[in-house]
Each structure stands twice: as structure tokens, then as C-alpha cells.
XYZ file of C-alpha atoms in Angstrom:
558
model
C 0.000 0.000 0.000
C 1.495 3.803 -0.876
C 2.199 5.562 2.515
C -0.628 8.276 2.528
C 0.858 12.142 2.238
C 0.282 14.849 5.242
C -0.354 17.448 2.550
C -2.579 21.007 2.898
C -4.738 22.242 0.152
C -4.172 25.665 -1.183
C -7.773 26.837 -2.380
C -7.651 29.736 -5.198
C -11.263 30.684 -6.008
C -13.074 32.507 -9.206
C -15.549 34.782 -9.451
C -17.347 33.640 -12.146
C -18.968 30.680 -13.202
C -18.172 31.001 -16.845
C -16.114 27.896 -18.325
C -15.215 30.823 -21.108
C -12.636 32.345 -18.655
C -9.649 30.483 -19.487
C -8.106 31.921 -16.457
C -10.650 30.008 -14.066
C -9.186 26.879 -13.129
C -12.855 25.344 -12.362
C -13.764 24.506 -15.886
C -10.518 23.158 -17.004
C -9.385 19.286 -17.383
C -5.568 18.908 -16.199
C -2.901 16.564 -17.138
C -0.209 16.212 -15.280
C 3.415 14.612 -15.484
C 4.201 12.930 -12.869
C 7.063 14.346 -11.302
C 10.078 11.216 -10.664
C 11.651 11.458 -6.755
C 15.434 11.781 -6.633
C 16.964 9.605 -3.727
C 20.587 10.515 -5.119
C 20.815 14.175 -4.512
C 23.249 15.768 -2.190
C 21.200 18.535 -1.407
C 17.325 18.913 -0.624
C 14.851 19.677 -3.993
C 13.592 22.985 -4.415
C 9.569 23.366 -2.553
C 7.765 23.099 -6.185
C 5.971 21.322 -8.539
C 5.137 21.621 -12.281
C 2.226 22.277 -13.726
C 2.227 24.361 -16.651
C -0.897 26.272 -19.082
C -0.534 29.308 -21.143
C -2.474 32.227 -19.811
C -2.078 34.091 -16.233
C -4.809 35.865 -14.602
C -4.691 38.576 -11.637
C -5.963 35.986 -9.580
C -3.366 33.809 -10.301
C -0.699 36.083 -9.611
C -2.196 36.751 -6.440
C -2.550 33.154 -5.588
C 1.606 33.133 -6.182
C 1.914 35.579 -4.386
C 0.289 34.233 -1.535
C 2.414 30.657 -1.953
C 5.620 32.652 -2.110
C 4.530 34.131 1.093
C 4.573 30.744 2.407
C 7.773 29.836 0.799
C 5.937 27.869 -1.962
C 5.900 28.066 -5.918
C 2.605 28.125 -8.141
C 2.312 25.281 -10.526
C 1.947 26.291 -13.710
C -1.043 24.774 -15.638
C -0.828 22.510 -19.072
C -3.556 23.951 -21.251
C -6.041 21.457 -22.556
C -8.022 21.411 -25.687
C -11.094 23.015 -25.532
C -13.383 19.733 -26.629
C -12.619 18.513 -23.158
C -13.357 21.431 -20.965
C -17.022 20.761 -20.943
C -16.386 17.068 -19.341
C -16.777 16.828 -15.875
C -13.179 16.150 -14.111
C -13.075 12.558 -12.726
C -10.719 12.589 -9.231
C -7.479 11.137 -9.708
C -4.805 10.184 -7.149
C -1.338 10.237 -7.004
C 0.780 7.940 -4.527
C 4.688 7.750 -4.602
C 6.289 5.650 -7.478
C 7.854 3.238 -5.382
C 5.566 3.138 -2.757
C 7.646 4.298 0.303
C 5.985 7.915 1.334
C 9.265 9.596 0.711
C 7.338 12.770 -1.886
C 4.356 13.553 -3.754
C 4.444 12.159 -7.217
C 0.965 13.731 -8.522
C -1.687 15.929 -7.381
C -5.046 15.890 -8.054
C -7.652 19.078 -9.079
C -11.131 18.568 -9.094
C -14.259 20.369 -9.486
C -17.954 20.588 -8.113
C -20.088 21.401 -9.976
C -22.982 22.560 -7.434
C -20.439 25.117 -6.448
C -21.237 28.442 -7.034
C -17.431 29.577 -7.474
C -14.730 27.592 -9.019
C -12.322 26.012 -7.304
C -8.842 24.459 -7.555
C -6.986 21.907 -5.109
C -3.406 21.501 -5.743
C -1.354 19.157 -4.142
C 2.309 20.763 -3.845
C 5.543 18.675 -3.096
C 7.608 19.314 -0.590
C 11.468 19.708 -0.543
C 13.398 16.809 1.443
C 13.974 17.919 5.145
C 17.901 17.108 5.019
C 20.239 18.221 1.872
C 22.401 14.833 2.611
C 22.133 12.084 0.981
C 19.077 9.306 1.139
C 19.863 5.390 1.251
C 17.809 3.432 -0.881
C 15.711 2.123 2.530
C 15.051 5.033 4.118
C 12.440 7.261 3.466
C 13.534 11.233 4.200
C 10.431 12.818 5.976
C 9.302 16.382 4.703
C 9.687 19.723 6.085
C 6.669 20.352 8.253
C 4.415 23.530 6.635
C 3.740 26.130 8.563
C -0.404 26.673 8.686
C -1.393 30.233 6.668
C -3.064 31.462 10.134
C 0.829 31.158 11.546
C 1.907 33.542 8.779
C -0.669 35.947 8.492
C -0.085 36.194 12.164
C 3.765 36.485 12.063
C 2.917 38.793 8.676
C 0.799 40.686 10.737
C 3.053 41.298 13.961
C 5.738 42.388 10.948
C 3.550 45.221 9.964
C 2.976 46.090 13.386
C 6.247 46.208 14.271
C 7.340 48.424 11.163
C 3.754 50.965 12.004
C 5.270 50.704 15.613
C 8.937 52.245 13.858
C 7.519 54.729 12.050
C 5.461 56.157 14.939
C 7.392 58.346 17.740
C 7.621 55.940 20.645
C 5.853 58.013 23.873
C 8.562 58.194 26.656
C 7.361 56.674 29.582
C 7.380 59.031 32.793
C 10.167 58.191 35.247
C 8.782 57.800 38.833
C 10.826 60.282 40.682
C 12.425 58.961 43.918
C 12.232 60.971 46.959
C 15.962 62.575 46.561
C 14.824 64.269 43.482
C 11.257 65.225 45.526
C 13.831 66.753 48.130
C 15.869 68.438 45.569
C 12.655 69.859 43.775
C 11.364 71.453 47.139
C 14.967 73.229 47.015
C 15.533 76.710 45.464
C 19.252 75.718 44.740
C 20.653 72.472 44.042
C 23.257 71.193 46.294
C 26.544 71.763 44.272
C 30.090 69.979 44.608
C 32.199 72.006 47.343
C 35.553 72.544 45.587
C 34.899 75.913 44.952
C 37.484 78.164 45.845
C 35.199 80.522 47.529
C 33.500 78.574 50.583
C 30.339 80.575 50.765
C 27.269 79.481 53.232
C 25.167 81.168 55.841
C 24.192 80.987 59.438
C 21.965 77.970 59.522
C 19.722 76.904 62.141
C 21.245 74.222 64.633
C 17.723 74.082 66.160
C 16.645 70.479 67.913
C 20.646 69.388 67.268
C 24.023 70.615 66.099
C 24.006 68.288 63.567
C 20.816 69.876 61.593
C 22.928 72.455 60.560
C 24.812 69.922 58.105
C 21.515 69.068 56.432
C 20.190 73.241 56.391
C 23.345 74.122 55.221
C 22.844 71.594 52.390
C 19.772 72.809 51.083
C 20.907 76.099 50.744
C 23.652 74.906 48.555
C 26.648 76.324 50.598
C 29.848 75.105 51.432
C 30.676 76.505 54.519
C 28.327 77.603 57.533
C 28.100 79.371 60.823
C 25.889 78.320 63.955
C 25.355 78.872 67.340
C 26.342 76.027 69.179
C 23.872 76.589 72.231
C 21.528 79.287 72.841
C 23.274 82.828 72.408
C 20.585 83.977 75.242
C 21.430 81.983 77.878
C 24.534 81.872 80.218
C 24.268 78.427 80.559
C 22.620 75.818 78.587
C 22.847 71.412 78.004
C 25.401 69.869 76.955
C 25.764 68.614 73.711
C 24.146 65.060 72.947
C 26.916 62.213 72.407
C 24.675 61.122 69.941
C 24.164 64.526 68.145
C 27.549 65.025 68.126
C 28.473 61.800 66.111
C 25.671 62.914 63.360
C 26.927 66.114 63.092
C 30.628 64.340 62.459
C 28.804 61.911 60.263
C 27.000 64.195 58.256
C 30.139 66.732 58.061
C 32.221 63.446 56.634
C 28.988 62.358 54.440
C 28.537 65.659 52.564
C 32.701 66.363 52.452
C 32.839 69.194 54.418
C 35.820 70.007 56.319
C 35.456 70.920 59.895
C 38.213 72.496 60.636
C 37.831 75.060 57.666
C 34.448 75.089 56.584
C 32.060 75.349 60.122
C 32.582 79.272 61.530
C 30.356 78.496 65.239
C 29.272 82.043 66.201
C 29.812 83.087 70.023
C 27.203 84.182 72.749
C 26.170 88.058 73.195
C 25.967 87.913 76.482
C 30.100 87.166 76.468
C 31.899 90.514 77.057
C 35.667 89.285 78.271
C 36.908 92.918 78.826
C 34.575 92.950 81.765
C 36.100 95.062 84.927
C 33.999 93.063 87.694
C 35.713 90.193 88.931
C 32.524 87.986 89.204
C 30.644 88.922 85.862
C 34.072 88.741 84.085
C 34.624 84.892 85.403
C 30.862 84.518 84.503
C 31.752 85.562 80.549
C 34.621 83.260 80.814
C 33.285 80.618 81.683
C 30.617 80.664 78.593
C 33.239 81.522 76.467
C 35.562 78.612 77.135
C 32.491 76.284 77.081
C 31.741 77.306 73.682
C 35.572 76.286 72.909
C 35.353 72.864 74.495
C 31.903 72.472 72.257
C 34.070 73.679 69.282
C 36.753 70.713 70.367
C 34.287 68.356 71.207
C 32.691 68.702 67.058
C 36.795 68.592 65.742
C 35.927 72.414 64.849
C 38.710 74.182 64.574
C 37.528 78.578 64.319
C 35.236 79.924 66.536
C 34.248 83.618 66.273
C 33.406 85.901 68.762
C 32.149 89.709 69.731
C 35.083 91.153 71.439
C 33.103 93.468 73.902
C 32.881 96.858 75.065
C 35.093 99.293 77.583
C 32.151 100.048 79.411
C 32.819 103.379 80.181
C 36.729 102.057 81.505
C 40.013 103.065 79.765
C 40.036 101.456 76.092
C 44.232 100.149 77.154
C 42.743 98.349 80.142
C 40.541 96.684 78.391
C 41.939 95.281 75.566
C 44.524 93.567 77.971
C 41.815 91.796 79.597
C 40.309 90.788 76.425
C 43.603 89.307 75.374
C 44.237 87.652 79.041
C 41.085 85.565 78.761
C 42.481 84.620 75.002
C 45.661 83.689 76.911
C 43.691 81.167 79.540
C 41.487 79.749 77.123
C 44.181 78.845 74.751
C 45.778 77.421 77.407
C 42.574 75.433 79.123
C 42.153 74.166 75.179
C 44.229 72.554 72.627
C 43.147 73.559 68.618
C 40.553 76.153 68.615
C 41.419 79.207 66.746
C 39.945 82.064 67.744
C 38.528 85.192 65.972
C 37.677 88.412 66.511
C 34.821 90.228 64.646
C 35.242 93.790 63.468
C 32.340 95.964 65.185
C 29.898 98.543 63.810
C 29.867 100.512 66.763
C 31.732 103.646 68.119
C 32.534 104.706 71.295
C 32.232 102.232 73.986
C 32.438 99.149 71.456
C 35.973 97.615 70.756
C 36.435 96.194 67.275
C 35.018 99.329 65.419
C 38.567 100.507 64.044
C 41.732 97.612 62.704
C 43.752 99.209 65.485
C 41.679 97.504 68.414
C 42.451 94.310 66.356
C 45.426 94.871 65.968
C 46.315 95.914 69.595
C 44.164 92.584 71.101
C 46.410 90.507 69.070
C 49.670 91.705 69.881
C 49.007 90.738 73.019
C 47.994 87.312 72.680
C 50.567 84.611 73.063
C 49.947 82.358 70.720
C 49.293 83.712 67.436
C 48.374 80.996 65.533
C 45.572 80.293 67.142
C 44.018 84.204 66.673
C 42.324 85.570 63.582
C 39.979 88.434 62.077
C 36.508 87.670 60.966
C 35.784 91.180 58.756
C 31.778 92.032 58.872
C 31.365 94.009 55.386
C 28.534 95.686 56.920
C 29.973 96.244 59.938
C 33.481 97.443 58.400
C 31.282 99.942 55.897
C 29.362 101.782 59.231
C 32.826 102.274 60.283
C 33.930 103.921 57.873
C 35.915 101.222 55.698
C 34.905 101.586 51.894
C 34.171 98.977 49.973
C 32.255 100.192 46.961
C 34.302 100.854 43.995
C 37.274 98.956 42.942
C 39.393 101.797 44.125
C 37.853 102.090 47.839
C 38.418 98.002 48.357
C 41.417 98.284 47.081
C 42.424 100.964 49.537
C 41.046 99.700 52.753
C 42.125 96.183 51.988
C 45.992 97.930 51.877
C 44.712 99.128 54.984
C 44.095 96.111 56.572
C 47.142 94.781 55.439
C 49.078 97.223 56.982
C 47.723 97.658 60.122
C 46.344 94.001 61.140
C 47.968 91.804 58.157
C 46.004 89.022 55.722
C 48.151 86.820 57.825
C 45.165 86.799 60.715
C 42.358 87.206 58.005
C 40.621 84.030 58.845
C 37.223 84.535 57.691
C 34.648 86.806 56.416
C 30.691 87.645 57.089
C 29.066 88.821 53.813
C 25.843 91.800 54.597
C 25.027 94.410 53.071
C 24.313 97.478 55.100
C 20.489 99.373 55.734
C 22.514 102.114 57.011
C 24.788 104.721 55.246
C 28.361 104.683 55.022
C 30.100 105.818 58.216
C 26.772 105.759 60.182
C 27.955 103.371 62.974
C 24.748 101.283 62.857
C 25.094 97.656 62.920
C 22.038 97.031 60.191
C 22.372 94.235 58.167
C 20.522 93.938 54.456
C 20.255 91.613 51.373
C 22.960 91.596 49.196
C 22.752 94.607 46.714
C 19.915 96.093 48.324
C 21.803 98.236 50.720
C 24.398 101.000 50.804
C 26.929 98.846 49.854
C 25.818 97.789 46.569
C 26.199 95.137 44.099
C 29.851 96.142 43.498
C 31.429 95.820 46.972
C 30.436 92.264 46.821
C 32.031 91.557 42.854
C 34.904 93.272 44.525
C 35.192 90.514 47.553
C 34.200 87.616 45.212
C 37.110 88.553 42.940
C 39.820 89.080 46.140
C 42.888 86.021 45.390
C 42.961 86.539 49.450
C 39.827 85.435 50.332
C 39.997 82.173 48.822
C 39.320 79.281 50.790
C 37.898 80.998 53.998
C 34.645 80.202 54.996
C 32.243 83.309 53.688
C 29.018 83.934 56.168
C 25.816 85.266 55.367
C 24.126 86.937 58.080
C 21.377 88.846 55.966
C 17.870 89.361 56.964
C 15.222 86.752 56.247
C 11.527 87.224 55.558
C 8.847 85.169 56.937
C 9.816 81.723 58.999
C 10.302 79.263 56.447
C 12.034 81.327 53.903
C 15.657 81.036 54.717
C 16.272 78.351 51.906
C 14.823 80.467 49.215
C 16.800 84.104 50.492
C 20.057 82.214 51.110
C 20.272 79.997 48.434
C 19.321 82.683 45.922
C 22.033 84.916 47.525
C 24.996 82.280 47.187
C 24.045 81.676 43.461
C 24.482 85.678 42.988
C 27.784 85.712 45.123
C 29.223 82.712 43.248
C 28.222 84.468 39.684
C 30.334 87.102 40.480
C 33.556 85.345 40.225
C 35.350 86.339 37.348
C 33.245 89.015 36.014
C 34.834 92.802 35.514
C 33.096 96.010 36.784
C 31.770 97.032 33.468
C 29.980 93.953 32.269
C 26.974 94.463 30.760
C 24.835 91.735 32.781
C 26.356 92.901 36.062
C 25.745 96.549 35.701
C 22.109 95.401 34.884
C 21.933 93.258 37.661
C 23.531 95.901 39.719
C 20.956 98.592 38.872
C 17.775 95.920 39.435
C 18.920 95.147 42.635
C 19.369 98.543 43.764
C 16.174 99.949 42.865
C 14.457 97.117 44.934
C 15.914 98.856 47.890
C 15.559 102.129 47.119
C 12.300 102.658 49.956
C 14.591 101.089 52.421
C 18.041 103.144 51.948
C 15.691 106.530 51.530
C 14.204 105.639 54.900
C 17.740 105.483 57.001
C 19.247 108.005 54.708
C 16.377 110.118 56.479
C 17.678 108.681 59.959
C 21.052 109.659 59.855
C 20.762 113.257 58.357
C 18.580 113.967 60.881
C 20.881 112.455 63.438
C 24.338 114.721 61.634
C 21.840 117.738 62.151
C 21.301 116.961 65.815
C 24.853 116.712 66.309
C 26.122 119.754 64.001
C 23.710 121.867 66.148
C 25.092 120.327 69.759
C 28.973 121.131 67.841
C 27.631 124.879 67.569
C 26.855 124.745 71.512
C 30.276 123.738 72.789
C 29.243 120.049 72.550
C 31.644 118.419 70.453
C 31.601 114.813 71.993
C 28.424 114.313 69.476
C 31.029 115.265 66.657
C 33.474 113.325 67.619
C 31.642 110.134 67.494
C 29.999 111.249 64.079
C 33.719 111.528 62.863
C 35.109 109.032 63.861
C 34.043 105.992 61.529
C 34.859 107.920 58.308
C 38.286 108.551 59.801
C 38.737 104.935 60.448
C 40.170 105.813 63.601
C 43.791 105.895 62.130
C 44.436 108.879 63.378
C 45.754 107.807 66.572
C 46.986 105.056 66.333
C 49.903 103.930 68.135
C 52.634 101.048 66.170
C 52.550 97.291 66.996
C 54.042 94.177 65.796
C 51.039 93.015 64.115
C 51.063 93.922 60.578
C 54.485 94.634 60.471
C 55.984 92.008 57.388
C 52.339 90.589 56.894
C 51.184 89.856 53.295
C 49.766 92.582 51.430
C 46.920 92.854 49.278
C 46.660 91.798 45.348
C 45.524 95.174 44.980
């Protein structure tokens, strides 16, 4: 018995009836070669048959079309005569010539007649699944065919995939983690601190020393000042063992240095050239707490208010001021202290570089004392800062009467108050009296690189420190590198300004009103009043006596 084939019919139908059309296979009576199975051949046949006639239809093509598709050929179709086109088709069957199942030998076509539309039923054979050679006993089995729903699907997920090309692919949204929720609730972006200019702010150590890491963070600074207990109180709580290891782990976390970049601020209550014996060792006693804090952190500078004469001889009490610098250097071991220029006239010491000067001179170990300069501060003194020419000037001043050797650190204001007025007032950057200019000056100062840079300027409502501050050190930092006249700074310069025109007009106002008072007690014999007036646009050179300090200290790139 022939083994019986696994073939699938490809049906082609017409769309006419008409046994006219030669191109409908329906009406048509086939003969067919039978087509001889190789069992020598080294590689597999080709996936055809032959069956040849002499006209092609659209229909046909299409039905080629469809069998190349599938990896198939069309048979071509023998015509017939036309005398036997009107007989009906008997079936015929075709079995391998020798019997074994190894190909299709002949297919069979066949027609009904009750069918509306023609149809044709062609038997196709298929190639040999191996291209080695057969022996004589073995049948080869064929490739298995691959049903048309397979291909129209896989034909199908083809043109999908090229429609899916040739449309822009939608990005998908990124779920944001919380660090980038954090750093979208942030005005400024924490940066990288290599900068050359360490600038920050006085942050909040509220609930913990150590959340003054994190504030200072979101303000994008680089260096910071706090208060490292409450600057009300004469005596406060120890600091937390374990708030001090987060503030060391957050100072190591974020790479700040300690020793350079953290500026603690003293108490006002401290006043070390105090005459009476008990309040003095009272001040003392807060101050060198404060130090041991400092050591306690691995802080290095600490920066205080030096105090006021009270009414005693100004000599006197700069020696005590230094004495209690003496005894707390020696009660501590790394702590370098500063002293912050003052505002103030009169009673206050700090107001003019010679009470710097003279504190230091007496201090021991020298080292371990510095000079924070207050801009604002140094401008109601008298010290210009303004133009290039003015900084240039009272930066050779400093140089010669203190030296940039003790220039340790610097707090950046701007001043409410005019120049020379003696008023400690403290406003936003280029809103004041001293302009947008005195700061491109300081941001542009070789000298001032690498010391921590304060901000101590006035904040709005609670809550609004991050948005002031970090907008501020943004402006400070864009000033590096750009020359008086540049167009965007001037611009920038005049903007500012004009936001704090009320402000300035208001204190302007102030002060004239307080030079009138005084130029009318001169005219009565009172010339105290006038003195005072005087003395901060003087500087307070006048007088002053030589010292050590300053002599061979650097001078100023300017």
C-alpha cells in the first residue's frame, strides 16, 4: 500500500462561473506529469511542482503571491483542448512511485459542480527535510508547513512592528524617587564644594548641632556658621553624644571640612573685657564652654564679639580681652579664635583695625588668633568697599595695620545704614548701601579664597531662609570672574538697587537727621556728638599707636 501524504490544500477561487474564462481553473481538465523522486541528490529539492498552461490571470498572480509568502511556488497549468473542458473532471490520485511515502508524485484538481465559485486543489511537493544524501531504505520525511493562520499572524506582527517604527515611541514618565522630591522642594541644588570661595550662611542648629549639616545643604553652601547653644542663655545642656556623632557623620557624608568650613558664632551675652571680677569669670566661663563644644565637634575657628570698655580706659581693656584669650588657649588645645570687626563707636571695641590689631599683639599664641571682617559692619565704620578703588584701599589698609596673615574669615551683609553711620544694620545683598559692586569686589579678592564666607542677611517670613540664602549664594558665586563694566552685572547691579531704594531713603532720612542733631550740639560747645559722628569715616587711624602686628604681613593683590 502507498504511505498516505500529510499534505494542505491551497484553495484559489473565481468569481465567475463562466467555463469561457480560461483563467478560471474550475472549468478546465488537467494533465499532469508525474514528477520522478530523486533519492541521489546531495542537497534537498527545491519546494515546487510543475504544472504548466498558457495564460495568467490577476488571480493567479495573487494566488503566487500568496504561496511565495509561504515559501511555496505556483504550478503552472498545461492547457487542454477546448473539446474537453465541458467534461466533468473525474478525481485522480497520485501515490509515490515506489511506494515508500518519501514525496508527492501527482496531485489531483477537481471540481464541483454545485459550487457556485470555481475552485482548484493543488497538491504541492515538498522539498526533502535534510540536503544529505538518502539510502535506498530510508524514506527522508518532509519539512513540516507552517499553517497560513501562523503567517498571516507572524505577517501581521511584521507590519505592526514596522507601524510601531515609524510612529514616535511616547517616553514613559520616570517615577521620581524621593531625593529628586527633596531636591525639587529646594531653590538651589546642592553643588560639589571645591569651589574656591567657601560661601554658606548661618543655619539653624535648632533640635541638634548636627541639623545644621543638612540646612546648610539645602541652601547649597559650602561653609556655615551656627550657634552652638543658645546665644541667650549663660548656661545651657550639653551637647548630645549622639548629636555630636551625626553632626561628624554628616560633616564626613557631605565632604565638608570641619576644621575650615564650620565658623560656630559666640554668645552676646560674652563681654571678656569685663572690669567686675565675678561677671568677668561669669563671661569666661561661657566663652571657654563654647571652645570645648568647638573641640568636642573637631571644629577648629570659633568667632566671637570682642566686647565693650564700658565706660573704663580702652588700654585696660583690651589687655583683659587678650588675658582671657591667653587662659582659654591654654585650658584648650586647637581652637582658633577670631575676633569680629564691630559697627559701633565709642564704647564698642572692634570698630577701628587698630583695636584688632592691639588685642592681638598681646595674645601669646598667634596661631591660634584671627579676624573675621563684617562688610557691613566694616562699611558703618567707615571702611569703603564700593568701587574697585575704595576696596582696594582699605584692603591695603588692613594689610598694613592688622595683616592678611590673621584674616581668617569673612561675614558677607550688606548694610540698611549709610556709610560711616555706625549702625550695625544688616541687608540683602545689593539692596543696601553697599551695593552690588562691593560684593564683585570681595568675590574677585585672590585673598579670600578658601575661607569660609558667612551670610548673616535678613530673612523674611519663617520658612524662607532656603529660598533668600540659596538665591544669595548663586548671585555671590556668579560674580567670580566678572569685571566692573559687564553688561549683565551693571544690569543686575541697577535691578537690585532699585528694589531697595524705599529702604536706603528711609535710614538716609535717619542719619541726616541724626548729623543735624549733632552739628547743632557742635555749635553749643558740645563736640563729643562730633566726635563720634567723625570718627568711623576717619577709620580711627588717626591715633593710632605702632605694633608688631602687621608689620611684614602679606599685602593685598591690589
Amino acid at each position: 500500500m502507498p504511505s498516505k501524504l500529510r499534505t494542505k490544500p491551497l484553495v484559489a477561487t473565481s468569481d465567475s462561473e463562466s467555463s469561457s474564462l480560461s483563467s478560471a481553473p474550475g472549468d478546465e481538465d488537467f494533465d499532469f506529469e508525474p514528477a520522478k523522486t530523486t533519492r541521489a541528490n546531495t542537497t534537498a529539492p527545491t519546494r515546487s511542482s510543475t504544472i504548466t498552461r498558457g495564460a495568467t490571470s490577476k488571480r493567479d498572480s495573487i494566488a503566487n503571491r500568496t504561496l511565495e509568502g509561504r515559501g511555496l511556488k505556483r504550478s503552472t497549468i498545461q492547457d487542454t483542448p477546448a473539446a474537453k473542458r465541458t467534461r466533468r473532471r473525474s478525481r485522480q490520485v497520485y501515490t509515490d512511485e515506489d511506494g515508500t511515502g518519501s514525496g508527492v508524485i501527482k496531485g489531483s484538481i477537481e471540481k464541483t459542480q454545485k459550487w457556485k465559485k470555481n475552485s482548484a486543489v493543488v497538491k504541492l511537493e515538498y522539498p526533502e527535510a535534510s540536503g544529505e544524501q538518502t539510502t535506498s531504505g530510508t524514506a527522508q520525511k518532509p519539512t513540516r508547513k507552517k499553517s497560513r493562520r501562523k503567517a498571516l499572524h507572524k505577517t501581521e506582527e511584521r507590519q505592526n512592528e514596522e507601524e510601531a517604527e515609524d510612529t514616535p515611541k511616547k517616553r514613559k514618565r520616570k517615577r521620581k524617587t524621593k531625593e529628586e522630591k527633596e531636591a525639587e522642594a529646594m531653590p538651589l541644588t546642592m553643588r560639589t564644594l571645591g569651589l574656591k570661595m567657601l560661601i554658606g550662611a548661618h543655619v539653624s542648629a535648632a533640635k541638634g548641632v548636627q541639623n545644621a549639616v543638612t540646612n546648610c545643604v539645602h541652601i547649597g553652601g559650602n561653609s556655615f556658621a551656627l550657634f552652638l547653644k543658645s546665644q541667650r542663655k549663660w548656661q545651657s545642656p550639653a551637647i548630645k553624644p549622639e548629636h555630636r556623632d551625626q553632626f561628624k557623620a554628616l560633616v564626613k557624608e557631605h565632604n565638608f571640612d570641619a576644621k575650615s568650613h564650620v565658623l560656630p558664632h559666640g554668645s552676646y551675652l560674652v563681654n571678656l573685657a569685663q572690669d567686675d571680677l565675678a561677671k568677668a569669670a561669669q563671661a569666661y566661663g561661657c566663652f571657654l564652654d563654647d571652645l570645648q563644644r568647638c573641640e568636642s565637634l573637631g571644629i577648629k575657628l570659633y568667632n566671637f564679639h570682642p566686647g565693650s570698655t564700658l565706660g573704663h580706659p580702652r588700654k585696660e581693656a583690651i589687655a583683659r580681652i587678650a588675658d582671657a584669650l591667653n587662659r582659654a588657649h591654654r585650658a584648650t588645645s586647637s581652637v582658633k579664635i577670631l575676633l569680629e570687626n564691630m559697627a559701633g563707636s565709642g564704647n564698642v571695641i572692634g570698630s577701628t583695625f587698630e583695636d584688632l590689631r592691639d588685642i592681638i599683639s598681646l595674645v601669646d599664641d598667634k596661631p591660634r588668633v584671627g579676624v573675621c571682617l563684617d562688610t557691613c559692619h566694616a562699611f558703618a565704620a567707615g571702611y569703603d568697599l564700593r568701587t574697585p578703588a575704595a576696596f582696594s584701599s582699605t584692603m591695603r589698609t588692613f594689610s598694613d595695620i592688622i595683616g592678611f596673615t590673621y584674616l581668617s574669615a569673612l561675614h558677607l551683609n550688606d548694610s540698611k545704614a549709610p556709610f560711616g553711620s555706625h549702625r550695625d544694620l544688616h541687608q540683602n545683598i545689593g539692596l543696601g548701601f553697599l551695593g552690588l559692586s562691593a560684593f564683585r569686589n570681595i568675590m574677585n579678592e585672590p585673598a579670600f579664597e578658601g575661607l569660609p564666607m558667612i551670610l548673616e542677611t535678613p530673612l523674611g517670613d519663617k520658612g524662607t531662609e532656603v529660598e533668600i540664602w540659596a538665591r544669595e549664594i548663586k548671585l555671590l558665586e556668579s560674580l567670580i570672574g566678572v569685571p566692573p563694566d559687564d553688561p549683565g552685572f551693571l544690569v543686575k547691579e541697577k535691578e537690585l538697587a532699585e528694589q531697595g531704594t524705599d529702604e536706603r531713603k528711609k535710614h538716609q532720612v535717619v542719619f541726616d537727621r541724626k548729623v543735624e542733631k549733632m552739628r547743632k550740639a557742635s555749635i553749643k560747645g558740645k563736640s563729643k556728638g562730633r566726635e563720634r559722628l567723625t570718627e568711623g569715616s576717619e577709620r580711627g587711624n588717626a591715633s593710632a599707636g605702632t605694633s608688631e602686628v602687621g608689620s611684614g604681613s602679606e599685602s593685598c593683590s591690589h
